[in-house]
XYZ file of C-alpha atoms in Angstrom:
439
model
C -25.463 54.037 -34.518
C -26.527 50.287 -35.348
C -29.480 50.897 -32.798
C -30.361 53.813 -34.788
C -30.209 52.099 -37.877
C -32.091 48.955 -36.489
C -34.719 51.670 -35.892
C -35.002 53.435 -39.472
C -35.564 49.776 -40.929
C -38.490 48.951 -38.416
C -40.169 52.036 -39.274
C -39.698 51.696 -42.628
C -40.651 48.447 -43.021
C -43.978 49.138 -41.210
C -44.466 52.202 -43.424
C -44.221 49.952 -46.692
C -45.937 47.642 -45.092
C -48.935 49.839 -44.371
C -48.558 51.109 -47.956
C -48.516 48.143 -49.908
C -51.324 47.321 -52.525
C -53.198 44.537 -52.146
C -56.330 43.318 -54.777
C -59.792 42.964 -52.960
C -63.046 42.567 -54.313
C -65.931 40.321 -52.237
C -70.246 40.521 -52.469
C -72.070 40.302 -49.587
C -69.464 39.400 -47.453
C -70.324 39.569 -43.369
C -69.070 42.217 -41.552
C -67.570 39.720 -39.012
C -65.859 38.322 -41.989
C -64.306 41.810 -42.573
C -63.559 42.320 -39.585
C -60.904 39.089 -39.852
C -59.538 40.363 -42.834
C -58.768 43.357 -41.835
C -57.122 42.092 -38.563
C -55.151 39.839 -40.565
C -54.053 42.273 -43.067
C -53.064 45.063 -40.801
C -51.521 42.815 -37.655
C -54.814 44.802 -35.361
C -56.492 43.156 -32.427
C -60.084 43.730 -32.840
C -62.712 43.324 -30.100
C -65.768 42.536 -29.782
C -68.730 41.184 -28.133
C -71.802 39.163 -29.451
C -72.704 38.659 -32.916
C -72.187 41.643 -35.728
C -74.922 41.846 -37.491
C -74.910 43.009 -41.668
C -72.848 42.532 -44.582
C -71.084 44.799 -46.727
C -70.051 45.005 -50.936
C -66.619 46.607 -52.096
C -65.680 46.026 -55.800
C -62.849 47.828 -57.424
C -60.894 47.685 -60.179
C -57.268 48.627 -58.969
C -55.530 47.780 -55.906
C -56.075 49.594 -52.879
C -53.426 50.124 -49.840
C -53.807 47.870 -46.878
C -54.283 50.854 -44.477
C -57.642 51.840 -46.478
C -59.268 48.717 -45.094
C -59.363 50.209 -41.964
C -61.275 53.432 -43.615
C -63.566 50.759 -45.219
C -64.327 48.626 -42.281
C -65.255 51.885 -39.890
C -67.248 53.477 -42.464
C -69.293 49.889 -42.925
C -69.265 49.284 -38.816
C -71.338 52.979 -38.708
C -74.145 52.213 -41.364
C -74.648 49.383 -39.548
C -75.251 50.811 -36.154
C -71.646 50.197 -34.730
C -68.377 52.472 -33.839
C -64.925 51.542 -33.997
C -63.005 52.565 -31.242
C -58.985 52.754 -30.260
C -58.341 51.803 -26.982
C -54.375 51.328 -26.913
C -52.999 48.944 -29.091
C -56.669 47.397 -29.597
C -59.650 48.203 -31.351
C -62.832 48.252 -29.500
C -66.390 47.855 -31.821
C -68.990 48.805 -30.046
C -73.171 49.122 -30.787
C -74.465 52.606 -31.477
C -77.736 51.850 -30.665
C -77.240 49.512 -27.624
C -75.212 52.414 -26.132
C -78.134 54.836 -26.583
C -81.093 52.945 -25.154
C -78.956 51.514 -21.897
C -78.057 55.069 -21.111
C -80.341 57.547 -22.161
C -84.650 57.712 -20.877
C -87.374 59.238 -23.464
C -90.617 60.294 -23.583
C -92.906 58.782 -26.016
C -96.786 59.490 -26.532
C -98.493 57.045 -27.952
C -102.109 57.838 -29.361
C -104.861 55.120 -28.618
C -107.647 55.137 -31.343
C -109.984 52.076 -30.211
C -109.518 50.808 -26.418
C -108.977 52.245 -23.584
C -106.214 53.983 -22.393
C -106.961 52.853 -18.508
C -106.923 49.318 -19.785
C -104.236 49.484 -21.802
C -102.204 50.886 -18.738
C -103.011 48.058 -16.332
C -101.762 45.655 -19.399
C -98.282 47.589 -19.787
C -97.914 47.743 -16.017
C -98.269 43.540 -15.417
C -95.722 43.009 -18.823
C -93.314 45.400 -17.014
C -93.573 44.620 -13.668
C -90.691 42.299 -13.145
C -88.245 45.189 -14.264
C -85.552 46.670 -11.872
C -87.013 49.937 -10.723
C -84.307 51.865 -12.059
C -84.548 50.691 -15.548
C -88.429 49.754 -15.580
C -90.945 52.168 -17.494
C -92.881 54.902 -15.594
C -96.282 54.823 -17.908
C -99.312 56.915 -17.461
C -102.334 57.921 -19.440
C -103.642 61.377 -20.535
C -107.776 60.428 -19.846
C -108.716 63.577 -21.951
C -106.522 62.666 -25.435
C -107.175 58.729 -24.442
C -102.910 58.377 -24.836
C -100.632 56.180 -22.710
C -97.205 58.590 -21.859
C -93.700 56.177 -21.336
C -90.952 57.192 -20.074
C -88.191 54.629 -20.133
C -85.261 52.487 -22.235
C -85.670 53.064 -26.581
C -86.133 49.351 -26.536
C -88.922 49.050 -23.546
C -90.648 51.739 -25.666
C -90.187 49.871 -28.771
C -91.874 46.926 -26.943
C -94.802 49.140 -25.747
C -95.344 50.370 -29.381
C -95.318 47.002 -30.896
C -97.795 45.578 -28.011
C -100.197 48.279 -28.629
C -100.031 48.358 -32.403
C -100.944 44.394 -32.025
C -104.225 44.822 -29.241
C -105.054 48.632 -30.481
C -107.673 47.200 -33.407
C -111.305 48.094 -34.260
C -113.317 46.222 -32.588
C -116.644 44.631 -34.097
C -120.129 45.509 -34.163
C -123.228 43.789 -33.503
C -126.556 44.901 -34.581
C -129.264 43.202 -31.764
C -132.873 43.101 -32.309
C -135.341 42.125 -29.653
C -138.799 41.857 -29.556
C -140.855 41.335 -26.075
C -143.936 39.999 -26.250
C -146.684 38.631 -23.882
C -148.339 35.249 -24.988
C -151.439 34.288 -23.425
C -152.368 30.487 -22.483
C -156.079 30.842 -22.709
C -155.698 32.812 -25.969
C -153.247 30.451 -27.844
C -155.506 27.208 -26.889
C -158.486 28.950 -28.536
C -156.313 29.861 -31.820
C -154.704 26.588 -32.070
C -158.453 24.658 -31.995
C -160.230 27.692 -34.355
C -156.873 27.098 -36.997
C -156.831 22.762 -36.528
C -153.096 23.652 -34.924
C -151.846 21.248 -32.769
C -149.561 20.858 -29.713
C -151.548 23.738 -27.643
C -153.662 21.522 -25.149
C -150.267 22.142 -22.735
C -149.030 25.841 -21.768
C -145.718 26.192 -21.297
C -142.421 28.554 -22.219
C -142.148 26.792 -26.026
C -145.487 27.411 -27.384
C -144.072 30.098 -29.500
C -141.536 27.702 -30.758
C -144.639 25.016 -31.246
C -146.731 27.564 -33.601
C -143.737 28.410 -35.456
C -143.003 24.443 -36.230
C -146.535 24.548 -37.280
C -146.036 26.676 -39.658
C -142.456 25.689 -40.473
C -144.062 22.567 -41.976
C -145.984 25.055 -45.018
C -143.950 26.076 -48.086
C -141.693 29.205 -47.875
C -139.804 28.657 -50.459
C -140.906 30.842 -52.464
C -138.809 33.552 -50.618
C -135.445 34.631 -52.419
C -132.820 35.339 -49.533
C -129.772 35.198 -51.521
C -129.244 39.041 -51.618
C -128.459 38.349 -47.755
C -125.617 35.649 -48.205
C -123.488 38.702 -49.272
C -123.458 40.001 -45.546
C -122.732 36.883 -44.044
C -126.086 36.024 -42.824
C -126.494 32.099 -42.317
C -129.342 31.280 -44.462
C -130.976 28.428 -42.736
C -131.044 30.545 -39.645
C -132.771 33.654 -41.544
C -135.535 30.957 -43.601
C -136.104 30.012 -39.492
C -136.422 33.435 -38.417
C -138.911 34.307 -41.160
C -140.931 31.940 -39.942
C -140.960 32.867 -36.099
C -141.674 36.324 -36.904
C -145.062 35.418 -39.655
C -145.561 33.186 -36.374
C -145.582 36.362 -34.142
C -147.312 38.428 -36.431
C -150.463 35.679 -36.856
C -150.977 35.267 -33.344
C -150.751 39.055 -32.997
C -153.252 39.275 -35.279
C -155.485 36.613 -33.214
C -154.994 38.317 -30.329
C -152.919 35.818 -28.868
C -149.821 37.810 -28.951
C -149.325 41.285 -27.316
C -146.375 43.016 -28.916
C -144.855 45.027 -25.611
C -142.189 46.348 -27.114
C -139.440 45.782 -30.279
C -135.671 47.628 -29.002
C -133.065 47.114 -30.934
C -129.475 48.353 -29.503
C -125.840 48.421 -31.482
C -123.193 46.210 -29.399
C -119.376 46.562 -29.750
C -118.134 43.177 -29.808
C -117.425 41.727 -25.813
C -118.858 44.618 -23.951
C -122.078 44.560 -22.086
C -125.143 46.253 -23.265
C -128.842 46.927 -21.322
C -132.130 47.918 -22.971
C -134.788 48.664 -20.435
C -138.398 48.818 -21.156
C -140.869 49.721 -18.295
C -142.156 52.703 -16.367
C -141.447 54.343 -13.001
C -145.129 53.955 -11.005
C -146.009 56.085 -7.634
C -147.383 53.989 -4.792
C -148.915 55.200 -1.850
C -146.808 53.916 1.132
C -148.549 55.788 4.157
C -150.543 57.984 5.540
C -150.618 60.570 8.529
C -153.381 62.593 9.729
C -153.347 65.470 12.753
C -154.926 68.907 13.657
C -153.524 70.249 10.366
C -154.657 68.041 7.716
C -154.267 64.737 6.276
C -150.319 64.235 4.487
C -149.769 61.075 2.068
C -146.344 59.799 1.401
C -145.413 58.183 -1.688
C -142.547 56.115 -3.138
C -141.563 55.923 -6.879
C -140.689 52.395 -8.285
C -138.921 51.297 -11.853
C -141.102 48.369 -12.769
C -140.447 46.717 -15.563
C -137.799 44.462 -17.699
C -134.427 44.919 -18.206
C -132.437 43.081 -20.447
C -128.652 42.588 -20.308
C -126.384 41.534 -23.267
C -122.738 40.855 -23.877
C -121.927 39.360 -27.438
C -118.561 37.379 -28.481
C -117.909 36.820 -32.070
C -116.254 33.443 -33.229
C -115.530 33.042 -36.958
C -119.161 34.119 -38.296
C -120.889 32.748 -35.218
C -122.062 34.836 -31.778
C -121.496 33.820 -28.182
C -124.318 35.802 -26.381
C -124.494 36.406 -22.720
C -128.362 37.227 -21.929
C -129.240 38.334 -18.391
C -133.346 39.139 -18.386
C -135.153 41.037 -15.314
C -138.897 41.371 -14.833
C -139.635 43.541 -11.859
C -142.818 44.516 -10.238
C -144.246 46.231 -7.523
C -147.983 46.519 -6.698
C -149.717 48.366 -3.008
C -149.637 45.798 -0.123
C -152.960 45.237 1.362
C -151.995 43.824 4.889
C -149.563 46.783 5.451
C -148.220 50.443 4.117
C -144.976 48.806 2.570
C -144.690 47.841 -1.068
C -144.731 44.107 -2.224
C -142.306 43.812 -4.903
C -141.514 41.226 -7.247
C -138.310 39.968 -9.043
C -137.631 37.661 -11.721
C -134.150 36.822 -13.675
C -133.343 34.536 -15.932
C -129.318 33.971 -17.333
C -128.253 31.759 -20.186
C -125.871 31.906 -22.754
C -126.305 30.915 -26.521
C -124.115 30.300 -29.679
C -126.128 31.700 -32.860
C -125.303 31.867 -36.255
C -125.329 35.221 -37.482
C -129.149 36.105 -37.759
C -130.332 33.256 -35.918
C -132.893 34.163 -33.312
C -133.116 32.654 -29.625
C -136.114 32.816 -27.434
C -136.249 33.478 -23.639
C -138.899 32.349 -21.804
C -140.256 31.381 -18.228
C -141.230 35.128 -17.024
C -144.615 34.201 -16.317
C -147.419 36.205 -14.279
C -151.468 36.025 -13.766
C -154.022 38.140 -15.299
C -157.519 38.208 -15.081
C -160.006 39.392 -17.732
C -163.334 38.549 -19.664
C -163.642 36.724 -22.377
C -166.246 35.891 -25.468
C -166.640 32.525 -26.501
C -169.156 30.913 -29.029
C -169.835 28.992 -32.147
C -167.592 30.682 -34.496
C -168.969 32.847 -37.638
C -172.598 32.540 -35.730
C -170.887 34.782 -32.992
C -170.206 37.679 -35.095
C -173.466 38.393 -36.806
C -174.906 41.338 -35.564
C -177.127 41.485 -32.970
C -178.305 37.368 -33.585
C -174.740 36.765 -32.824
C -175.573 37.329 -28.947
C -177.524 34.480 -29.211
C -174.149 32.289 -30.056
C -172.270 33.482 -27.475
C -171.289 34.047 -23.771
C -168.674 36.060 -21.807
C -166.578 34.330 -19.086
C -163.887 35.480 -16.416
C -160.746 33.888 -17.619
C -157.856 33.460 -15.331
C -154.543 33.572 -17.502
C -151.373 32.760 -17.446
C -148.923 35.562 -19.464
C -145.288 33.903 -20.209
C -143.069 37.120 -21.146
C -140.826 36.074 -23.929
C -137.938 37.908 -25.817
C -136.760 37.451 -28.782
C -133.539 38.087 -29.550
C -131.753 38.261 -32.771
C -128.187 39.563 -33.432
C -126.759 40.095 -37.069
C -122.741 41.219 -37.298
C -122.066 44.228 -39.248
C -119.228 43.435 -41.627
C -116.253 45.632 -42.279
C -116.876 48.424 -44.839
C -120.602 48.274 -44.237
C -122.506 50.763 -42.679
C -125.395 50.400 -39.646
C -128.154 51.787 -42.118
C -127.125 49.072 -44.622
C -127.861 46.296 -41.656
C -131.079 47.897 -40.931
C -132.786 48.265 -44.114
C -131.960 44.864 -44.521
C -133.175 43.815 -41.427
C -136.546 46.121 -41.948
C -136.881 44.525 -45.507
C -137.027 41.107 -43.419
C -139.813 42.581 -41.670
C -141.945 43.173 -44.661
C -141.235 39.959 -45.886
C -143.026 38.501 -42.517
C -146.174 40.657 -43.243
C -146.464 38.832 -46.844
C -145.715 35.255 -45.240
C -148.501 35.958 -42.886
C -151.051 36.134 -45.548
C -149.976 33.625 -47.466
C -150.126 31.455 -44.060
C -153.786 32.691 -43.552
C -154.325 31.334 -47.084
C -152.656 28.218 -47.161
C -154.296 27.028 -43.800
C-alpha cells in the first residue's frame, strides 16, 4: 500500500510539474539557446550534432505551462529546416534538408544562354571528378536545346547552378576593320620627291607609317571627335588613325597605294575569327596526247591572303592575336607541277580601343612600265611627249593590313559602331584635301 502510495505522489508530482506556469518572453534568442532552456525546464536530454542554425521570437503576456515549450521549440526546429525526434528517453534533432540531399538523386536541367554546353560539360566533369562514384554527378548535355542535364545530390546540383550562373555571361563584341593594301617602292619614292616628303629614299615595311608622320606633323585639329569619347573610343588613338587613313587615301590618289580590299568582320570576345580575300585560279598541270585526241589536266588553287584574328579585352584595351597568310601559286616552267608560294606572319598587339596596327613584310616583285618626266610639262597634250619617257620598272609590292578593332559597348547596337566608324571615313576624305592644300 505505501508502494502504491509512493507511486501516486511521483506521478503527481511530475504531472504538476509538467503543468506549472512559468513567465517567458526573449527576442532573437538562438535556437541552440532554446534548445537549453527547454532541456532545463523539462529535465529532457536533447541531441544533437553540429551547429543549429536561426533564432526564434516568443513574447507573451501571461504565463505559459512548461510542457508548451516543447510545442514551441518543435514548431521553431521545422521553420528552420530541422525535426525533433523521440528516440527513448532522448530527443534526437535532426536536419530536414541534410536528410533529403544525402538520400535522395534529382534531375535538374539547366538552360545555357551564352557558352557552350560541350564546354561547360568538360568544366563540371574536372570540378566533380574527385567524387565517390556512388555519390558523384552523372552530367550530360542536350546539343539541340544547348542544356547541361545533372543527375545527382540537391547540394552537388546547387553547386552546378551557382558555377554556371557565375561563367554563363554575355560575352563581348568586337567590331574589326581591315584594310589590305599594296604599296609600291618605285611609286612612293616618286610621290615623296613630287610632294618635298621625306624619309622615302629607303623601301621598307614602315613607309606607310613614315607618310603618315609626315602628315601627322600638319594641323588636324580642327576635327571635333568628342561625340566618340561617349563609346569609349581612346581619342589619341582615333586623331592617329585619322591620319593613317588621309595617309592611305593621298597615296591612293597618287597611285602609290592600291586598295585590294577593306573586310571588316564582328568578333565575340576570345574566339578566333578568319577573313579571306583571294580567288581560286586553274593551272594547267599536264598534258597527254594518243590516237584519240589530246586531254589536259588541271588543278584548282586558293591563292590569296588569309587573315586570322583572336581578340582579348582588358579594361578598355584589346589583346589581338593576328596570324596573316599570303599564298600563291603560278605554272612551273621546268616541269608540269605547280610552284607555290607561302608567306605568314604572327604577332600579337595591345591597342586601345580604335587604335590601328599595321602588318607588314608580305612583299613580292612586279614588273610594269612607267612614265617619267618634268612634271606639269609632261601632261600637256601632245608637247607633253616631248617631256617625257616610259621605262620598265622592276617593283617591289609590300602587302600591308591594317587593322583596327573598336569594342561595342553594352546597350549599343552594331549599326551604331558602324555609322560611326563610316562617319570616320568621311572625315578622312575631307583631311585629304585639306592635306593637298596645306602642302
Amino acid at each position: 500500500m505505501k508502494i502504491l502510495l509512493y507511486i501516486l505522489v511521483f506521478f503527481a508530482s511530475l504531472y504538476a510539474n509538467s503543468n506549472e506556469f512559468i513567465n517567458i518572453n526573449f527576442r532573437n534568442m538562438s535556437l541552440e539557446e532554446l534548445i537549453k532552456i527547454t532541456s532545463k525546464q523539462l529535465n529532457k536530454n536533447i541531441f544533437y550534432l553540429g551547429k543549429i542554425e536561426g533564432s526564434v521570437d516568443l513574447i507573451t503576456n501571461k504565463p505559459i505551462r512548461k510542457k508548451r515549450l516543447l510545442e514551441i521549440l518543435e514548431y521553431a526546429l521545422v521553420k528552420k529546416g530541422y525535426v525533433l525526434k523521440k528516440d527513448d528517453d532522448i530527443l534526437k534533432i535532426e536536419n530536414l534538408n541534410s536528410n533529403l540531399s544525402s538520400h535522395k538523386r534529382t534531375i535538374e536541367v539547366i538552360k545555357i544562354k551564352n557558352l557552350e554546353a560541350e564546354n561547360i560539360l568538360e568544366v563540371l566533369n574536372t570540378i566533380f571528378s574527385n567524387k565517390q562514384s556512388k555519390t558523384a554527378p552523372l552530367i550530360t548535355i542536350e546539343k539541340d536545346t544547348n542544356s547541361i542535364i545533372i543527375t545527382g545530390m540537391q547540394n552537388d546540383i546547387y553547386k552546378a547552378k551557382k558555377f554556371i550562373s557565375d561563367i554563363d555571361k554575355q560575352s563581348a563584341q568586337i567590331y574589326i576593320k581591315a584594310k589590305i593594301i599594296e604599296i609600291s617602292q618605285t611609286k612612293t619614292k616618286e610621290i615623296g620627291l613630287e610632294y618635298g616628303l621625306a624619309g622615302f629614299n629607303k623601301y621598307s615595311s614602315s613607309t606607310l607609317s613614315t607618310f603618315s608622320s609626315s602628315f601627322n606633323s600638319l594641323n588636324n585639329s580642327s576635327v571635333d571627335f568628342s561625340e566618340f569619347s561617349s563609346f569609349g573610343f581612346d581619342i589619341s588613338s582615333l586623331s592617329k588613325g585619322l591620319t593613317l587613313g588621309a595617309t592611305i587615301n593621298f597615296l591612293k590618289q597618287n597611285q602609290g597605294v592600291d586598295v585590294i580590299s577593306e573586310p571588316s568582320i564582328l568578333c565575340i570576345n576570345n574566339k578566333e575569327s578568319s577573313i579571306y580575300v583571294g580567288e581560286t585560279k586553274s593551272f594547267k598541270t599536264g598534258q597527254t596526247t594518243n590516237t584519240s585526241g589530246t586531254t589536259q589536266s588541271f588543278k584548282r588553287e586558293e591563292i590569296g591572303l588569309r587573315l586570322k584574328v583572336k581578340p582579348r579585352i582588358t579594361e578598355n584595351k584589346i589583346i589581338l592575336e593576328i596570324n596573316t597568310i599570303l599564298e600563291d601559286a603560278k605554272e612551273s616552267t621546268t616541269s608540269e607541277n605547280l610552284d607555290t608560294s607561302k608567306k605568314e606572319v604572327k604577332t600579337s598587339a595591345i591597342l586601345n580601343n580604335g587604335e590601328s596596327v599595321i602588318i607588314g613584310g608580305l612583299i613580292k616583285s612586279r614588273k610594269f612600265q612607267m612614265d617619267s618626266g618634268l612634271p606639269v610639262l609632261k601632261d600637256i597634250p601632245i608637247l607633253g611627249n616631248l617631256f617625257k619617257n616610259q621605262k620598265d620598272v622592276n617593283d617591289k609590292i609590300n602587302l600591308v593590313v591594317v587593322i583596327t578593332p573598336f569594342i561595342i559597348p553594352k546597350n549599343t547596337t552594331l549599326s551604331v559602331i558602324k555609322s560611326k566608324v563610316d562617319y570616320l571615313a568621311r572625315l578622312e576624305e575631307i583631311y585629304v584635301n585639306n592635306l593637298l592644300k596645306s602642302i
